[in-house]
PDB file of C-alpha atoms in Angstrom:
ATOM      1  CA  UNK A  20      79.033 105.714  85.893  1.00 55.00           C
ATOM      2  CA  UNK A  21      81.955 104.288  87.324  1.00 66.00           C
ATOM      3  CA  UNK A  22      85.608 106.016  86.493  1.00 78.00           C
ATOM      4  CA  UNK A  23      87.346 103.956  83.827  1.00 85.00           C
ATOM      5  CA  UNK A  24      88.955 106.774  81.815  1.00 90.00           C
ATOM      6  CA  UNK A  25      91.506 108.830  82.563  1.00 89.00           C
ATOM      7  CA  UNK A  26      93.919 111.676  81.543  1.00 92.00           C
ATOM      8  CA  UNK A  27      95.970 114.086  83.810  1.00 91.00           C
ATOM      9  CA  UNK A  28      95.513 117.477  81.835  1.00 89.00           C
ATOM     10  CA  UNK A  29      96.250 121.142  83.086  1.00 88.00           C
ATOM     11  CA  UNK A  30      99.540 122.410  82.966  1.00 92.00           C
ATOM     12  CA  UNK A  31     102.595 121.587  82.925  1.00 93.00           C
ATOM     13  CA  UNK A  32     103.343 122.570  86.504  1.00 93.00           C
ATOM     14  CA  UNK A  33     100.227 120.147  87.808  1.00 90.00           C
ATOM     15  CA  UNK A  34     101.801 117.313  85.483  1.00 92.00           C
ATOM     16  CA  UNK A  35     105.156 117.822  87.239  1.00 93.00           C
ATOM     17  CA  UNK A  36     103.226 117.813  90.332  1.00 94.00           C
ATOM     18  CA  UNK A  37     102.575 113.119  89.624  1.00 92.00           C
ATOM     19  CA  UNK A  38     105.447 111.385  92.113  1.00 92.00           C
ATOM     20  CA  UNK A  39     104.528 108.107  92.198  1.00 90.00           C
ATOM     21  CA  UNK A  40     101.096 105.703  90.863  1.00 87.00           C
ATOM     22  CA  UNK A  41     100.926 103.916  94.081  1.00 82.00           C
ATOM     23  CA  UNK A  42      96.925 101.812  93.336  1.00 82.00           C
ATOM     24  CA  UNK A  43      95.216 102.102  90.271  1.00 83.00           C
ATOM     25  CA  UNK A  44      92.057 101.080  91.907  1.00 81.00           C
ATOM     26  CA  UNK A  45      88.936  98.030  91.572  1.00 82.00           C
ATOM     27  CA  UNK A  46      87.268  99.289  88.726  1.00 84.00           C
ATOM     28  CA  UNK A  47      88.642  97.722  85.485  1.00 84.00           C
ATOM     29  CA  UNK A  48      89.782 100.678  83.898  1.00 86.00           C
ATOM     30  CA  UNK A  49      89.017 100.978  79.511  1.00 88.00           C
ATOM     31  CA  UNK A  50      90.864 104.488  78.253  1.00 91.00           C
ATOM     32  CA  UNK A  51      94.579 105.909  79.531  1.00 92.00           C
ATOM     33  CA  UNK A  52      95.216 106.927  76.209  1.00 94.00           C
ATOM     34  CA  UNK A  53      97.793 109.807  77.123  1.00 96.00           C
ATOM     35  CA  UNK A  54      96.539 109.417  80.500  1.00 95.00           C
ATOM     36  CA  UNK A  55     100.422 110.828  82.199  1.00 96.00           C
ATOM     37  CA  UNK A  56     102.063 111.776  78.919  1.00 97.00           C
ATOM     38  CA  UNK A  57     104.997 114.555  79.152  1.00 97.00           C
ATOM     39  CA  UNK A  58     104.050 113.739  83.290  1.00 96.00           C
ATOM     40  CA  UNK A  59     107.935 114.753  83.977  1.00 97.00           C
ATOM     41  CA  UNK A  60     107.793 114.178  87.815  1.00 96.00           C
ATOM     42  CA  UNK A  61     106.785 110.701  87.741  1.00 96.00           C
ATOM     43  CA  UNK A  62     109.775 108.853  89.285  1.00 96.00           C
ATOM     44  CA  UNK A  63     108.071 105.596  90.520  1.00 93.00           C
ATOM     45  CA  UNK A  64     105.816 102.552  89.397  1.00 91.00           C
ATOM     46  CA  UNK A  65     105.594 100.781  92.526  1.00 85.00           C
ATOM     47  CA  UNK A  66     104.059  96.811  92.252  1.00 75.00           C
ATOM     48  CA  UNK A  67     100.624  97.720  89.359  1.00 68.00           C
ATOM     49  CA  UNK A  68      97.805  96.043  90.915  1.00 75.00           C
ATOM     50  CA  UNK A  69      96.009  96.923  87.245  1.00 79.00           C
ATOM     51  CA  UNK A  70      93.235  95.468  86.722  1.00 76.00           C
ATOM     52  CA  UNK A  71      90.654  95.654  83.531  1.00 77.00           C
ATOM     53  CA  UNK A  72      88.574  92.714  82.306  1.00 76.00           C
ATOM     54  CA  UNK A  73      87.296  94.932  79.168  1.00 77.00           C
ATOM     55  CA  UNK A  74      88.933  96.242  75.940  1.00 80.00           C
ATOM     56  CA  UNK A  75      91.378  98.661  77.185  1.00 86.00           C
ATOM     57  CA  UNK A  76      93.469 101.389  75.183  1.00 90.00           C
ATOM     58  CA  UNK A  77      96.905 102.125  77.057  1.00 90.00           C
ATOM     59  CA  UNK A  78      98.479 104.123  73.623  1.00 94.00           C
ATOM     60  CA  UNK A  79     100.502 106.622  75.112  1.00 96.00           C
ATOM     61  CA  UNK A  80      99.856 106.445  78.199  1.00 95.00           C
ATOM     62  CA  UNK A  81     103.081 107.306  80.415  1.00 96.00           C
ATOM     63  CA  UNK A  82     105.289 108.247  76.934  1.00 97.00           C
ATOM     64  CA  UNK A  83     108.011 111.240  77.361  1.00 98.00           C
ATOM     65  CA  UNK A  84     107.978 110.791  81.248  1.00 97.00           C
ATOM     66  CA  UNK A  85     111.791 111.844  80.650  1.00 96.00           C
ATOM     67  CA  UNK A  86     112.367 111.664  84.761  1.00 97.00           C
ATOM     68  CA  UNK A  87     111.064 107.972  85.336  1.00 97.00           C
ATOM     69  CA  UNK A  88     113.060 105.083  86.842  1.00 97.00           C
ATOM     70  CA  UNK A  89     111.520 102.378  87.606  1.00 95.00           C
ATOM     71  CA  UNK A  90     107.815 100.680  86.096  1.00 94.00           C
ATOM     72  CA  UNK A  91     106.840  97.351  88.082  1.00 90.00           C
ATOM     73  CA  UNK A  92     103.649  95.564  86.378  1.00 85.00           C
ATOM     74  CA  UNK A  93     104.436  92.242  87.656  1.00 82.00           C
ATOM     75  CA  UNK A  94     101.048  92.289  89.320  1.00 76.00           C
ATOM     76  CA  UNK A  95      98.684  92.993  86.241  1.00 78.00           C
ATOM     77  CA  UNK A  96      95.726  91.548  85.152  1.00 76.00           C
ATOM     78  CA  UNK A  97      94.582  92.965  80.901  1.00 75.00           C
ATOM     79  CA  UNK A  98      92.459  90.822  79.186  1.00 74.00           C
ATOM     80  CA  UNK A  99      92.273  92.673  76.322  1.00 76.00           C
ATOM     81  CA  UNK A 100      94.499  95.592  75.624  1.00 83.00           C
ATOM     82  CA  UNK A 101      93.650  97.075  72.058  1.00 85.00           C
ATOM     83  CA  UNK A 102      96.234  99.326  72.163  1.00 87.00           C
ATOM     84  CA  UNK A 103     100.285  99.915  73.427  1.00 88.00           C
ATOM     85  CA  UNK A 104     101.607 101.846  70.773  1.00 93.00           C
ATOM     86  CA  UNK A 105     103.839 104.207  73.305  1.00 96.00           C
ATOM     87  CA  UNK A 106     103.318 102.760  75.879  1.00 94.00           C
ATOM     88  CA  UNK A 107     106.690 104.153  77.595  1.00 97.00           C
ATOM     89  CA  UNK A 108     108.381 105.966  74.876  1.00 98.00           C
ATOM     90  CA  UNK A 109     110.587 108.345  75.148  1.00 98.00           C
ATOM     91  CA  UNK A 110     111.968 107.237  78.864  1.00 98.00           C
ATOM     92  CA  UNK A 111     114.762 108.145  78.847  1.00 98.00           C
ATOM     93  CA  UNK A 112     115.508 108.091  83.178  1.00 98.00           C
ATOM     94  CA  UNK A 113     114.286 104.402  82.537  1.00 98.00           C
ATOM     95  CA  UNK A 114     116.460 102.098  84.531  1.00 98.00           C
ATOM     96  CA  UNK A 115     114.743  99.110  85.587  1.00 97.00           C
ATOM     97  CA  UNK A 116     111.090  97.918  84.194  1.00 96.00           C
ATOM     98  CA  UNK A 117     109.429  94.567  85.405  1.00 93.00           C
ATOM     99  CA  UNK A 118     106.485  92.533  83.651  1.00 88.00           C
ATOM    100  CA  UNK A 119     105.504  89.132  82.987  1.00 79.00           C
ATOM    101  CA  UNK A 120     103.154  87.180  82.486  1.00 72.00           C
ATOM    102  CA  UNK A 121     100.258  86.309  79.914  1.00 75.00           C
ATOM    103  CA  UNK A 122      99.756  89.407  77.341  1.00 80.00           C
ATOM    104  CA  UNK A 123      95.778  89.252  75.632  1.00 76.00           C
ATOM    105  CA  UNK A 124      96.587  91.630  72.481  1.00 76.00           C
ATOM    106  CA  UNK A 125      93.283  92.982  71.303  1.00 68.00           C
ATOM    107  CA  UNK A 126      91.217  93.067  68.484  1.00 61.00           C
ATOM    108  CA  UNK A 127      93.358  91.907  65.368  1.00 60.00           C
ATOM    109  CA  UNK A 128      94.737  94.288  63.284  1.00 58.00           C
ATOM    110  CA  UNK A 129      95.704  97.278  66.361  1.00 69.00           C
ATOM    111  CA  UNK A 130      98.378  99.366  66.736  1.00 81.00           C
ATOM    112  CA  UNK A 131     101.118  97.990  69.036  1.00 88.00           C
ATOM    113  CA  UNK A 132     104.584  99.699  67.946  1.00 93.00           C
ATOM    114  CA  UNK A 133     107.357 101.104  69.613  1.00 95.00           C
ATOM    115  CA  UNK A 134     106.361 100.449  73.070  1.00 95.00           C
ATOM    116  CA  UNK A 135     109.804 101.341  74.368  1.00 97.00           C
ATOM    117  CA  UNK A 136     110.508 103.184  71.560  1.00 97.00           C
ATOM    118  CA  UNK A 137     113.948 106.052  72.402  1.00 98.00           C
ATOM    119  CA  UNK A 138     113.410 104.899  76.049  1.00 98.00           C
ATOM    120  CA  UNK A 139     116.519 103.448  78.866  1.00 97.00           C
ATOM    121  CA  UNK A 140     118.964 105.361  81.124  1.00 97.00           C
ATOM    122  CA  UNK A 141     122.500 106.344  79.152  1.00 96.00           C
ATOM    123  CA  UNK A 142     123.546 103.620  81.770  1.00 95.00           C
ATOM    124  CA  UNK A 143     121.099 100.993  80.464  1.00 96.00           C
ATOM    125  CA  UNK A 144     117.175  99.770  81.333  1.00 98.00           C
ATOM    126  CA  UNK A 145     117.646  95.874  83.215  1.00 97.00           C
ATOM    127  CA  UNK A 146     114.046  94.880  81.059  1.00 97.00           C
ATOM    128  CA  UNK A 147     112.545  92.008  83.599  1.00 95.00           C
ATOM    129  CA  UNK A 148     110.434  90.612  81.351  1.00 93.00           C
ATOM    130  CA  UNK A 149     110.825  86.456  80.885  1.00 92.00           C
ATOM    131  CA  UNK A 150     107.539  84.130  80.236  1.00 89.00           C
ATOM    132  CA  UNK A 151     105.705  86.831  78.150  1.00 87.00           C
ATOM    133  CA  UNK A 152     102.822  84.842  76.704  1.00 86.00           C
ATOM    134  CA  UNK A 153     101.058  86.396  74.383  1.00 85.00           C
ATOM    135  CA  UNK A 154      99.555  82.897  72.922  1.00 82.00           C
ATOM    136  CA  UNK A 155      95.665  83.726  73.467  1.00 79.00           C
ATOM    137  CA  UNK A 156      95.476  86.753  70.536  1.00 81.00           C
ATOM    138  CA  UNK A 157      94.029  85.916  68.309  1.00 76.00           C
ATOM    139  CA  UNK A 158      94.797  87.779  64.485  1.00 75.00           C
ATOM    140  CA  UNK A 159      96.954  89.555  62.960  1.00 78.00           C
ATOM    141  CA  UNK A 160      99.145  92.327  64.668  1.00 84.00           C
ATOM    142  CA  UNK A 161     101.357  95.383  64.538  1.00 86.00           C
ATOM    143  CA  UNK A 162     104.088  94.863  67.179  1.00 90.00           C
ATOM    144  CA  UNK A 163     107.050  96.607  64.784  1.00 93.00           C
ATOM    145  CA  UNK A 164     109.915  99.105  67.020  1.00 95.00           C
ATOM    146  CA  UNK A 165     109.414  98.014  70.272  1.00 96.00           C
ATOM    147  CA  UNK A 166     113.439  98.052  71.234  1.00 97.00           C
ATOM    148  CA  UNK A 167     113.294 100.771  68.452  1.00 97.00           C
ATOM    149  CA  UNK A 168     116.796 103.134  69.569  1.00 97.00           C
ATOM    150  CA  UNK A 169     116.276 101.566  73.514  1.00 97.00           C
ATOM    151  CA  UNK A 170     119.129 101.367  76.285  1.00 96.00           C
ATOM    152  CA  UNK A 171     118.916  97.436  76.776  1.00 96.00           C
ATOM    153  CA  UNK A 172     121.345  96.673  80.026  1.00 95.00           C
ATOM    154  CA  UNK A 173     123.157  93.658  79.730  1.00 93.00           C
ATOM    155  CA  UNK A 174     121.155  92.357  82.608  1.00 94.00           C
ATOM    156  CA  UNK A 175     118.182  91.984  80.909  1.00 96.00           C
ATOM    157  CA  UNK A 176     115.879  88.741  80.817  1.00 95.00           C
ATOM    158  CA  UNK A 177     113.729  88.224  77.515  1.00 96.00           C
ATOM    159  CA  UNK A 178     113.912  84.507  77.417  1.00 96.00           C
ATOM    160  CA  UNK A 179     110.538  82.067  76.672  1.00 95.00           C
ATOM    161  CA  UNK A 180     108.008  84.803  75.145  1.00 93.00           C
ATOM    162  CA  UNK A 181     105.785  83.157  72.960  1.00 91.00           C
ATOM    163  CA  UNK A 182     103.056  84.418  69.928  1.00 88.00           C
ATOM    164  CA  UNK A 183     100.303  82.518  68.664  1.00 85.00           C
ATOM    165  CA  UNK A 184     100.136  80.854  64.823  1.00 81.00           C
ATOM    166  CA  UNK A 185      99.081  83.832  63.562  1.00 81.00           C
ATOM    167  CA  UNK A 186      99.784  87.077  60.989  1.00 84.00           C
ATOM    168  CA  UNK A 187     102.469  89.373  62.863  1.00 87.00           C
ATOM    169  CA  UNK A 188     104.377  91.995  62.322  1.00 89.00           C
ATOM    170  CA  UNK A 189     108.134  91.679  64.182  1.00 92.00           C
ATOM    171  CA  UNK A 190     109.682  94.308  61.942  1.00 94.00           C
ATOM    172  CA  UNK A 191     112.516  96.408  63.274  1.00 96.00           C
ATOM    173  CA  UNK A 192     111.973  94.768  67.011  1.00 96.00           C
ATOM    174  CA  UNK A 193     115.433  95.873  68.153  1.00 96.00           C
ATOM    175  CA  UNK A 194     116.177  98.355  65.485  1.00 96.00           C
ATOM    176  CA  UNK A 195     119.109 100.580  66.550  1.00 96.00           C
ATOM    177  CA  UNK A 196     118.527  99.516  70.266  1.00 96.00           C
ATOM    178  CA  UNK A 197     122.086  99.542  71.872  1.00 94.00           C
ATOM    179  CA  UNK A 198     123.278  96.534  74.651  1.00 93.00           C
ATOM    180  CA  UNK A 199     124.388  98.621  77.471  1.00 92.00           C
ATOM    181  CA  UNK A 200     127.221  96.257  79.685  1.00 88.00           C
ATOM    182  CA  UNK A 201     130.258  93.462  79.154  1.00 79.00           C
ATOM    183  CA  UNK A 202     131.337  90.918  80.576  1.00 75.00           C
ATOM    184  CA  UNK A 203     128.011  89.334  80.489  1.00 81.00           C
ATOM    185  CA  UNK A 204     125.347  87.803  78.015  1.00 90.00           C
ATOM    186  CA  UNK A 205     122.393  88.965  77.217  1.00 93.00           C
ATOM    187  CA  UNK A 206     120.086  86.487  76.942  1.00 95.00           C
ATOM    188  CA  UNK A 207     116.860  86.507  75.046  1.00 96.00           C
ATOM    189  CA  UNK A 208     116.582  82.417  74.155  1.00 97.00           C
ATOM    190  CA  UNK A 209     113.787  80.270  73.496  1.00 97.00           C
ATOM    191  CA  UNK A 210     111.764  82.037  71.674  1.00 96.00           C
ATOM    192  CA  UNK A 211     108.736  80.445  70.383  1.00 93.00           C
ATOM    193  CA  UNK A 212     107.521  82.814  66.722  1.00 90.00           C
ATOM    194  CA  UNK A 213     104.106  83.737  64.829  1.00 87.00           C
ATOM    195  CA  UNK A 214     104.035  80.105  63.326  1.00 86.00           C
ATOM    196  CA  UNK A 215     102.475  81.982  60.142  1.00 87.00           C
ATOM    197  CA  UNK A 216     104.468  82.449  56.350  1.00 86.00           C
ATOM    198  CA  UNK A 217     102.687  85.886  56.411  1.00 87.00           C
ATOM    199  CA  UNK A 218     105.079  86.588  59.592  1.00 89.00           C
ATOM    200  CA  UNK A 219     107.120  89.381  59.405  1.00 91.00           C
ATOM    201  CA  UNK A 220     111.141  89.325  60.755  1.00 93.00           C
ATOM    202  CA  UNK A 221     112.340  91.813  58.436  1.00 95.00           C
ATOM    203  CA  UNK A 222     115.492  94.139  59.689  1.00 96.00           C
ATOM    204  CA  UNK A 223     114.584  92.479  63.300  1.00 96.00           C
ATOM    205  CA  UNK A 224     118.123  93.434  64.640  1.00 95.00           C
ATOM    206  CA  UNK A 225     118.838  95.990  62.366  1.00 95.00           C
ATOM    207  CA  UNK A 226     122.182  98.221  63.599  1.00 93.00           C
ATOM    208  CA  UNK A 227     121.308  96.147  66.814  1.00 93.00           C
ATOM    209  CA  UNK A 228     124.056  97.386  69.377  1.00 89.00           C
ATOM    210  CA  UNK A 229     125.756  99.510  66.760  1.00 83.00           C
ATOM    211  CA  UNK A 230     126.707 102.492  69.675  1.00 79.00           C
ATOM    212  CA  UNK A 231     126.649  99.962  72.812  1.00 73.00           C
ATOM    213  CA  UNK A 232     129.374  99.766  75.659  1.00 68.00           C
ATOM    214  CA  UNK A 233     131.323  96.833  76.297  1.00 61.00           C
ATOM    215  CA  UNK A 234     134.127  95.413  74.156  1.00 64.00           C
ATOM    216  CA  UNK A 235     132.304  91.820  73.644  1.00 73.00           C
ATOM    217  CA  UNK A 236     128.945  91.908  72.997  1.00 82.00           C
ATOM    218  CA  UNK A 237     126.913  88.918  73.661  1.00 89.00           C
ATOM    219  CA  UNK A 238     124.049  87.109  72.615  1.00 93.00           C
ATOM    220  CA  UNK A 239     121.579  84.568  73.740  1.00 95.00           C
ATOM    221  CA  UNK A 240     119.580  83.154  71.246  1.00 95.00           C
ATOM    222  CA  UNK A 241     119.255  79.877  71.617  1.00 96.00           C
ATOM    223  CA  UNK A 242     116.730  77.799  70.867  1.00 96.00           C
ATOM    224  CA  UNK A 243     114.251  80.259  68.803  1.00 95.00           C
ATOM    225  CA  UNK A 244     111.925  78.652  66.899  1.00 94.00           C
ATOM    226  CA  UNK A 245     110.430  79.976  63.363  1.00 92.00           C
ATOM    227  CA  UNK A 246     108.584  77.765  62.416  1.00 88.00           C
ATOM    228  CA  UNK A 247     106.358  78.932  59.422  1.00 89.00           C
ATOM    229  CA  UNK A 248     108.501  82.506  59.347  1.00 89.00           C
ATOM    230  CA  UNK A 249     109.645  83.379  55.634  1.00 85.00           C
ATOM    231  CA  UNK A 250     110.736  87.064  55.985  1.00 90.00           C
ATOM    232  CA  UNK A 251     113.566  87.857  57.254  1.00 93.00           C
ATOM    233  CA  UNK A 252     115.729  89.873  55.238  1.00 95.00           C
ATOM    234  CA  UNK A 253     118.027  92.163  56.876  1.00 96.00           C
ATOM    235  CA  UNK A 254     117.541  90.305  60.191  1.00 94.00           C
ATOM    236  CA  UNK A 255     120.831  91.126  61.611  1.00 94.00           C
ATOM    237  CA  UNK A 256     122.401  93.723  58.782  1.00 94.00           C
ATOM    238  CA  UNK A 257     124.629  95.963  60.003  1.00 93.00           C
ATOM    239  CA  UNK A 258     125.059  94.772  63.860  1.00 91.00           C
ATOM    240  CA  UNK A 259     127.660  95.400  65.911  1.00 88.00           C
ATOM    241  CA  UNK A 260     126.912  92.614  68.146  1.00 88.00           C
ATOM    242  CA  UNK A 261     129.956  89.809  68.480  1.00 86.00           C
ATOM    243  CA  UNK A 262     128.712  87.411  68.899  1.00 89.00           C
ATOM    244  CA  UNK A 263     125.678  85.251  68.744  1.00 92.00           C
ATOM    245  CA  UNK A 264     125.362  82.144  70.587  1.00 94.00           C
ATOM    246  CA  UNK A 265     122.444  78.592  69.948  1.00 94.00           C
ATOM    247  CA  UNK A 266     122.228  79.573  66.116  1.00 90.00           C
ATOM    248  CA  UNK A 267     122.371  75.832  65.934  1.00 91.00           C
ATOM    249  CA  UNK A 268     119.204  75.317  67.491  1.00 95.00           C
ATOM    250  CA  UNK A 269     117.009  77.257  65.337  1.00 93.00           C
ATOM    251  CA  UNK A 270     114.233  75.504  63.971  1.00 91.00           C
ATOM    252  CA  UNK A 271     113.093  77.136  60.300  1.00 89.00           C
ATOM    253  CA  UNK A 272     110.696  75.452  58.376  1.00 87.00           C
ATOM    254  CA  UNK A 273     109.477  78.301  55.789  1.00 83.00           C
ATOM    255  CA  UNK A 274     112.010  80.621  54.879  1.00 85.00           C
ATOM    256  CA  UNK A 275     111.211  82.960  51.604  1.00 85.00           C
ATOM    257  CA  UNK A 276     113.525  85.725  52.279  1.00 89.00           C
ATOM    258  CA  UNK A 277     117.073  86.029  53.991  1.00 91.00           C
ATOM    259  CA  UNK A 278     118.640  88.272  51.624  1.00 94.00           C
ATOM    260  CA  UNK A 279     121.309  90.730  53.360  1.00 94.00           C
ATOM    261  CA  UNK A 280     120.387  88.892  57.075  1.00 92.00           C
ATOM    262  CA  UNK A 281     123.901  89.028  57.348  1.00 90.00           C
ATOM    263  CA  UNK A 282     125.040  92.097  55.417  1.00 92.00           C
ATOM    264  CA  UNK A 283     127.261  95.303  57.080  1.00 90.00           C
ATOM    265  CA  UNK A 284     128.076  93.136  60.445  1.00 87.00           C
ATOM    266  CA  UNK A 285     131.936  92.916  61.229  1.00 82.00           C
ATOM    267  CA  UNK A 286     133.726  91.713  63.733  1.00 79.00           C
ATOM    268  CA  UNK A 287     130.904  88.992  64.299  1.00 83.00           C
ATOM    269  CA  UNK A 288     131.181  85.290  65.191  1.00 85.00           C
ATOM    270  CA  UNK A 289     128.178  82.214  65.502  1.00 83.00           C
ATOM    271  CA  UNK A 290     128.442  79.684  68.122  1.00 78.00           C
TER     272      UNK A 290
END
């Protein structure tokens, strides 16, 4: 049958021989769990023609590729991602990551946590990920800690994200992440969040940019629609952000827990 599962094994020397991924072929992939994990020689993933019209597992596919600098997933097509857990975790040299379009997470209650945990070069990674659309996903989802302790360059584009009306766990999404750069505004505007009272945004931005660079850390959060989300305790607790713009445009209809939402935030202002 077709080759739809892959994992690079063998000695570390063999793994280090991989330098680039140029083409993914035409056979739909099913399982790439840990496929390129610890491939220290991998530096680039060129514009991707990645294709899978079946359920595919990408758990830890590029985890700890610590010399990987640029990733372009703008051409990918995957209709049923069973797991993205730790996909690019610990990629500590990453400077550019491009991904756009529809993302269908499947099945429900799957683990899609920690995608970019501990990732990004010391000078920051430009995450060009505008217009991410999860609206075709059904069922509850675990999407915690996507950018936990990552280095996000201030010119990143994380705008226009759309979630379905389902129970999602977005806790700690930007916990301990740092903004790298100054004299610009990090744009994470126009988010339509899961319109479900069981969705949790607990500590979503806790300690965000406490160790960031630049004296003026400005974040644009214009037009965030929280729908009927109830849990936001510790949402901005301990944040190092200096200013957030757009809070007057927020829409929230069902908040039940906002305890410690700004606890520990110092030198902080709202426009």
